[in-house]
Coordinates of N, CA and C in Angstrom, one line a residue:
X1 N -57.5 -141.0 -47.6 CA -58.5 -140.2 -48.4 C -60.0 -140.5 -47.8
X2 N -60.7 -139.4 -47.3 CA -62.0 -139.6 -46.8 C -62.9 -140.2 -47.9
X3 N -64.0 -140.9 -47.4 CA -64.8 -141.6 -48.2 C -65.7 -140.7 -49.1
X4 N -66.0 -139.7 -48.5 CA -66.9 -138.5 -49.4 C -66.2 -138.0 -50.5
X5 N -64.8 -138.0 -50.6 CA -64.0 -137.6 -51.8 C -64.2 -138.4 -52.9
X6 N -64.2 -139.8 -52.6 CA -64.4 -140.8 -53.6 C -65.8 -140.7 -54.2
X7 N -66.9 -140.4 -53.3 CA -68.2 -140.2 -54.0 C -68.3 -138.9 -54.9
X8 N -67.4 -138.1 -54.7 CA -67.4 -136.9 -55.6 C -66.5 -137.1 -56.8
X9 N -65.4 -137.9 -56.7 CA -64.5 -138.1 -57.8 C -65.2 -139.0 -58.8
X10 N -65.9 -140.0 -58.4 CA -66.7 -141.0 -59.4 C -67.6 -140.4 -60.3
X11 N -68.5 -139.5 -59.8 CA -69.4 -138.8 -60.8 C -68.6 -137.9 -61.7
X12 N -67.5 -137.2 -61.1 CA -66.8 -136.3 -61.9 C -66.0 -137.1 -62.9
X13 N -65.4 -138.2 -62.7 CA -64.8 -139.1 -63.7 C -65.8 -139.6 -64.7
X14 N -67.0 -140.0 -64.4 CA -67.9 -140.5 -65.4 C -68.3 -139.4 -66.2
X15 N -68.6 -138.1 -65.6 CA -68.9 -137.0 -66.4 C -67.8 -136.6 -67.5
X16 N -66.7 -136.7 -67.1 CA -65.5 -136.3 -68.1 C -65.4 -137.4 -69.2
X17 N -65.6 -138.6 -68.8 CA -65.7 -139.7 -69.8 C -66.7 -139.5 -70.9
X18 N -68.0 -139.0 -70.4 CA -69.2 -138.8 -71.3 C -68.8 -137.4 -72.1
X19 N -68.2 -136.5 -71.5 CA -67.9 -135.2 -72.1 C -66.9 -135.3 -73.1
X20 N -65.7 -136.1 -73.0 CA -64.8 -136.3 -74.0 C -65.3 -137.3 -75.2
X21 N -66.2 -138.3 -74.7 CA -66.7 -139.1 -75.8 C -67.6 -138.3 -76.6
X22 N -68.5 -137.4 -76.2 CA -69.3 -136.6 -77.0 C -68.6 -135.6 -77.9
X23 N -67.6 -135.1 -77.4 CA -66.7 -134.1 -78.2 C -65.9 -134.9 -79.2
X24 N -65.4 -136.2 -78.9 CA -64.7 -137.0 -79.8 C -65.7 -137.5 -80.9
X25 N -67.0 -137.7 -80.5 CA -67.9 -138.2 -81.6 C -68.1 -137.2 -82.6
X26 N -68.3 -135.9 -82.3 CA -68.5 -134.8 -83.3 C -67.1 -134.5 -84.0
X27 N -66.1 -134.5 -83.4 CA -64.8 -134.4 -84.1 C -64.6 -135.5 -85.1
X28 N -64.9 -136.6 -84.9 CA -64.7 -137.8 -85.7 C -65.7 -137.5 -86.9
X29 N -66.9 -137.2 -86.6 CA -67.9 -136.9 -87.8 C -67.3 -136.0 -88.8
X30 N -66.8 -134.9 -88.2 CA -66.3 -133.9 -89.0 C -65.0 -134.3 -89.9
X31 N -64.2 -135.2 -89.1 CA -63.0 -135.8 -89.7 C -63.5 -136.6 -91.0
X32 N -64.5 -137.4 -90.8 CA -65.0 -138.3 -91.9 C -65.5 -137.5 -93.0
X33 N -66.3 -136.3 -92.8 CA -66.8 -135.5 -93.8 C -65.8 -134.8 -94.6
X34 N -64.5 -134.7 -94.1 CA -63.3 -134.0 -94.7 C -62.5 -135.1 -95.5
X35 N -62.9 -136.3 -95.3 CA -62.0 -137.3 -96.1 C -62.4 -137.3 -97.6
X36 N -61.5 -137.4 -98.5 CA -61.8 -137.4 -99.9 C -62.6 -138.6 -100.3
X37 N -63.5 -138.5 -101.2 CA -64.2 -139.6 -101.7 C -63.5 -140.1 -103.1
X38 N -64.3 -140.9 -103.9 CA -63.7 -141.4 -105.0 C -63.2 -140.5 -106.0
X39 N -64.0 -139.4 -106.1 CA -63.7 -138.3 -107.2 C -62.6 -137.3 -106.6
X40 N -61.9 -137.5 -105.4 CA -61.0 -136.8 -104.9 C -61.4 -135.6 -104.0
X41 N -62.7 -135.2 -103.9 CA -63.1 -134.2 -103.2 C -64.0 -134.8 -102.0
X42 N -63.9 -134.1 -100.9 CA -64.7 -134.6 -99.7 C -66.0 -133.8 -99.7
X43 N -66.9 -134.3 -98.9 CA -68.3 -133.8 -98.7 C -68.3 -132.3 -98.4
X44 N -67.3 -131.9 -97.5 CA -67.0 -130.5 -97.2 C -66.5 -129.7 -98.4
X45 N -65.6 -130.4 -99.3 CA -65.2 -129.7 -100.5 C -66.4 -129.4 -101.5
X46 N -67.2 -130.5 -101.6 CA -68.4 -130.2 -102.6 C -69.4 -129.3 -102.0
X47 N -69.5 -129.3 -100.7 CA -70.5 -128.2 -100.0 C -69.9 -126.9 -100.3
X48 N -68.6 -126.6 -100.1 CA -68.1 -125.3 -100.4 C -68.2 -124.9 -101.8
X49 N -68.1 -125.9 -102.6 CA -68.0 -125.7 -104.2 C -69.4 -125.1 -104.5
X50 N -70.5 -125.9 -103.9 CA -71.9 -125.5 -104.3 C -72.1 -124.1 -103.8
X51 N -71.6 -123.7 -102.5 CA -71.9 -122.5 -102.1 C -71.3 -121.4 -102.9
X52 N -70.0 -121.7 -103.3 CA -69.4 -120.6 -104.1 C -70.0 -120.4 -105.4
X53 N -70.5 -121.5 -106.0 CA -71.0 -121.4 -107.3 C -72.4 -120.6 -107.3
X54 N -73.1 -120.7 -106.2 CA -74.4 -120.2 -106.0 C -74.6 -118.9 -105.2
X55 N -73.5 -118.4 -104.8 CA -73.6 -117.2 -103.8 C -74.2 -116.0 -104.4
X56 N -74.0 -115.8 -105.6 CA -74.6 -114.7 -106.3 C -76.1 -114.8 -106.6
X57 N -76.6 -115.9 -106.5 CA -78.1 -116.2 -106.6 C -79.0 -115.8 -105.4
X58 N -78.4 -115.6 -104.2 CA -79.1 -115.3 -103.0 C -79.5 -113.8 -103.0
X59 N -80.6 -113.6 -102.6 CA -81.1 -112.2 -102.2 C -81.1 -112.2 -100.7
X60 N -81.3 -110.9 -100.3 CA -81.4 -110.8 -98.9 C -82.5 -111.4 -98.2
X61 N -83.6 -111.4 -99.0 CA -84.9 -112.0 -98.4 C -84.8 -113.5 -98.3
X62 N -84.1 -114.1 -99.2 CA -83.9 -115.5 -99.2 C -82.9 -115.9 -97.9
X63 N -81.8 -115.1 -97.8 CA -80.9 -115.4 -96.7 C -81.6 -115.2 -95.4
X64 N -82.7 -114.2 -95.4 CA -83.3 -114.2 -94.1 C -84.2 -115.4 -93.8
X65 N -84.8 -115.9 -95.0 CA -85.6 -117.2 -94.8 C -84.7 -118.3 -94.3
X66 N -83.6 -118.5 -94.9 CA -82.6 -119.5 -94.3 C -82.2 -119.3 -92.9
X67 N -82.0 -118.1 -92.5 CA -81.7 -117.8 -91.1 C -82.8 -118.1 -90.3
X68 N -84.0 -117.9 -90.6 CA -85.2 -118.1 -89.8 C -85.4 -119.7 -89.7
X69 N -85.1 -120.5 -90.8 CA -85.2 -121.8 -90.8 C -84.2 -122.6 -89.8
X70 N -83.0 -122.0 -89.6 CA -82.0 -122.6 -88.8 C -82.1 -122.0 -87.3
X71 N -83.2 -121.3 -87.0 CA -83.4 -120.7 -85.6 C -83.4 -121.8 -84.4
X72 N -84.1 -122.9 -84.7 CA -83.9 -123.9 -83.6 C -82.6 -124.5 -83.3
X73 N -81.7 -124.4 -84.3 CA -80.4 -125.0 -84.1 C -79.8 -124.2 -82.9
X74 N -79.1 -124.7 -81.9 CA -78.2 -124.1 -80.9 C -77.2 -123.1 -81.5
X75 N -77.0 -121.9 -81.0 CA -76.1 -120.9 -81.4 C -74.8 -121.6 -81.9
X76 N -74.3 -122.3 -81.1 CA -72.8 -122.8 -81.3 C -72.8 -123.7 -82.5
X77 N -73.9 -124.3 -83.1 CA -73.9 -125.3 -84.3 C -74.6 -124.5 -85.4
X78 N -75.2 -123.3 -85.2 CA -75.9 -122.8 -86.3 C -75.2 -122.5 -87.6
X79 N -74.1 -121.9 -87.4 CA -73.2 -121.6 -88.6 C -72.9 -122.7 -89.5
X80 N -72.4 -123.9 -88.9 CA -72.1 -125.1 -89.7 C -73.5 -125.7 -90.3
X81 N -74.5 -125.6 -89.4 CA -75.9 -126.2 -90.0 C -76.4 -125.3 -91.2
X82 N -76.1 -124.0 -91.1 CA -76.6 -123.2 -92.1 C -75.7 -123.4 -93.4
X83 N -74.3 -123.7 -93.2 CA -73.6 -124.0 -94.4 C -73.9 -125.3 -95.1
X84 N -74.3 -126.2 -94.2 CA -74.7 -127.6 -94.8 C -75.9 -127.5 -95.6
X85 N -77.0 -126.6 -94.9 CA -78.1 -126.5 -95.8 C -78.0 -125.7 -96.9
X86 N -77.2 -124.6 -96.9 CA -76.9 -123.8 -98.1 C -76.2 -124.7 -99.1
X87 N -75.2 -125.5 -98.8 CA -74.6 -126.5 -99.7 C -75.6 -127.3 -100.5
X88 N -76.5 -127.8 -99.6 CA -77.6 -128.8 -100.4 C -78.5 -127.9 -101.3
X89 N -78.8 -126.7 -100.9 CA -79.5 -125.8 -101.8 C -78.8 -125.5 -102.9
X90 N -77.6 -125.1 -102.9 CA -76.7 -124.8 -104.0 C -76.5 -126.0 -104.9
X91 N -76.5 -127.2 -104.3 CA -76.4 -128.5 -105.2 C -77.6 -128.5 -106.1
X92 N -78.9 -128.2 -105.4 CA -80.0 -128.4 -106.2 C -80.1 -127.2 -107.2
X93 N -79.6 -126.2 -106.8 CA -79.7 -125.0 -107.9 C -78.7 -125.2 -109.0
X94 N -77.5 -125.8 -108.8 CA -76.7 -126.1 -109.9 C -77.2 -127.2 -110.6
X95 N -77.8 -128.2 -110.2 CA -78.2 -129.4 -110.9 C -79.5 -128.9 -111.8
X96 N -80.3 -128.0 -111.3 CA -81.4 -127.5 -112.1 C -81.0 -126.2 -112.9
X97 N -79.8 -125.8 -112.9 CA -79.4 -124.7 -113.6 C -80.2 -123.4 -113.3
X98 N -80.5 -123.2 -112.2 CA -81.3 -122.1 -111.8 C -80.5 -120.7 -112.0
X99 N -81.2 -119.8 -112.4 CA -80.6 -118.5 -112.7 C -80.8 -117.4 -111.5
X100 N -81.6 -117.9 -110.7 CA -81.9 -117.3 -109.4 C -82.2 -118.2 -108.3
X101 N -82.0 -117.9 -107.0 CA -82.4 -118.8 -105.9 C -83.9 -118.5 -105.8
X102 N -84.6 -119.7 -105.6 CA -86.2 -119.6 -105.5 C -86.5 -120.2 -104.2
X103 N -87.7 -119.9 -103.7 CA -88.2 -120.4 -102.4 C -88.4 -121.9 -102.4
X104 N -88.7 -122.4 -103.6 CA -88.8 -123.9 -103.6 C -87.6 -124.8 -103.5
X105 N -86.5 -124.1 -103.9 CA -85.1 -124.7 -103.8 C -84.7 -124.6 -102.4
X106 N -85.0 -123.6 -101.7 CA -84.7 -123.4 -100.4 C -85.4 -124.3 -99.5
X107 N -86.6 -124.5 -99.7 CA -87.4 -125.4 -99.0 C -86.9 -127.0 -99.2
X108 N -86.8 -127.2 -100.5 CA -86.5 -128.6 -100.8 C -85.0 -129.0 -100.3
X109 N -84.0 -128.0 -100.3 CA -82.7 -128.2 -99.8 C -82.7 -128.4 -98.4
X110 N -83.5 -127.6 -97.7 CA -83.7 -127.7 -96.1 C -84.1 -129.0 -95.8
X111 N -85.1 -129.6 -96.5 CA -85.7 -130.9 -96.3 C -84.8 -132.0 -96.5
X112 N -84.0 -131.9 -97.6 CA -83.0 -132.8 -97.9 C -81.9 -132.9 -97.0
X113 N -81.5 -131.7 -96.4 CA -80.2 -131.5 -95.5 C -80.4 -131.9 -94.1
X114 N -81.6 -131.8 -93.7 CA -81.9 -131.9 -92.3 C -82.6 -133.3 -91.9
X115 N -82.4 -133.7 -90.7 CA -83.1 -134.9 -90.2 C -84.7 -134.5 -90.0
X116 N -85.3 -135.7 -90.1 CA -86.8 -135.5 -90.0 C -87.3 -134.8 -88.7
X117 N -86.7 -134.9 -87.6 CA -87.1 -134.2 -86.4 C -87.1 -132.6 -86.6
X118 N -86.4 -132.3 -87.5 CA -86.3 -130.8 -87.8 C -87.3 -130.3 -88.8
X119 N -88.1 -131.2 -89.3 CA -89.1 -130.8 -90.3 C -90.3 -130.2 -89.8
X120 N -90.5 -130.5 -88.4 CA -91.6 -130.0 -87.7 C -91.5 -128.4 -87.7
X121 N -90.3 -128.0 -87.4 CA -89.9 -126.5 -87.3 C -90.1 -125.9 -88.7
X122 N -89.8 -126.6 -89.8 CA -90.1 -126.0 -91.1 C -91.5 -125.9 -91.5
X123 N -92.4 -126.8 -91.2 CA -93.7 -126.8 -91.3 C -94.3 -125.6 -90.5
X124 N -94.0 -125.6 -89.3 CA -94.5 -124.5 -88.5 C -94.2 -123.2 -89.1
X125 N -93.0 -123.0 -89.4 CA -92.5 -121.7 -90.1 C -93.1 -121.4 -91.3
X126 N -93.4 -122.4 -92.2 CA -93.9 -122.1 -93.5 C -95.5 -121.9 -93.3
X127 N -96.1 -122.3 -92.4 CA -97.6 -122.2 -92.0 C -97.6 -120.7 -91.6
X128 N -96.7 -120.3 -90.8 CA -96.8 -118.9 -90.3 C -96.7 -118.0 -91.4
X129 N -95.8 -118.4 -92.5 CA -95.6 -117.4 -93.6 C -96.6 -117.7 -94.7
X130 N -97.6 -118.5 -94.4 CA -98.6 -118.9 -95.2 C -98.0 -119.5 -96.7
X131 N -97.1 -120.3 -96.6 CA -96.5 -120.9 -97.8 C -97.1 -122.3 -97.9
X132 N -97.6 -122.6 -99.1 CA -98.3 -124.0 -99.4 C -97.2 -125.1 -99.2
X133 N -97.6 -126.2 -98.4 CA -96.6 -127.2 -98.1 C -97.0 -128.5 -99.1
X134 N -98.1 -128.4 -99.8 CA -98.5 -129.5 -100.6 C -97.4 -130.0 -101.4
X135 N -96.6 -129.2 -102.2 CA -95.6 -129.6 -103.2 C -94.4 -130.4 -102.5
X136 N -94.4 -130.4 -101.2 CA -93.2 -130.9 -100.4 C -93.7 -132.1 -99.6
X137 N -94.8 -132.5 -99.6 CA -95.3 -133.6 -98.8 C -94.6 -134.9 -99.1
X138 N -94.2 -135.1 -100.4 CA -93.4 -136.4 -100.8 C -92.1 -136.4 -100.2
X139 N -91.5 -135.3 -100.0 CA -90.2 -135.1 -99.4 C -90.2 -135.3 -97.8
X140 N -91.3 -134.8 -97.3 CA -91.3 -134.8 -95.8 C -91.7 -136.3 -95.3
X141 N -92.0 -137.1 -96.1 CA -92.2 -138.6 -95.6 C -93.5 -138.7 -95.1

């Protein structure tokens, strides 16, 4: 086998290891979220429960706000991210016994459901919409 073939195969082999490890990591995370907790329901079950219980509370304008907030997420991951955020928003709405979805629930749910690095986008989007961020400063850290 010529020496140049080995120099092509080594990077390809390393790339494949990295590629499979990355995919395995995300699959394992999804698997763990699907495992039942002490109450018999998984995190995904609770997420779906809160979404189903609050589906009727959402207006078109509020769904558009949620869609706008998840814009920085790559298209491939946008739907799962939106479901996770909507689940957290629904949890807040159920705990507060909300009779309609409110902007403050959406913003607080987004902050609680996303990592801190995504909060920059939230602040930028809310400033563009001229929404006061002062009530959420404690949550932003």
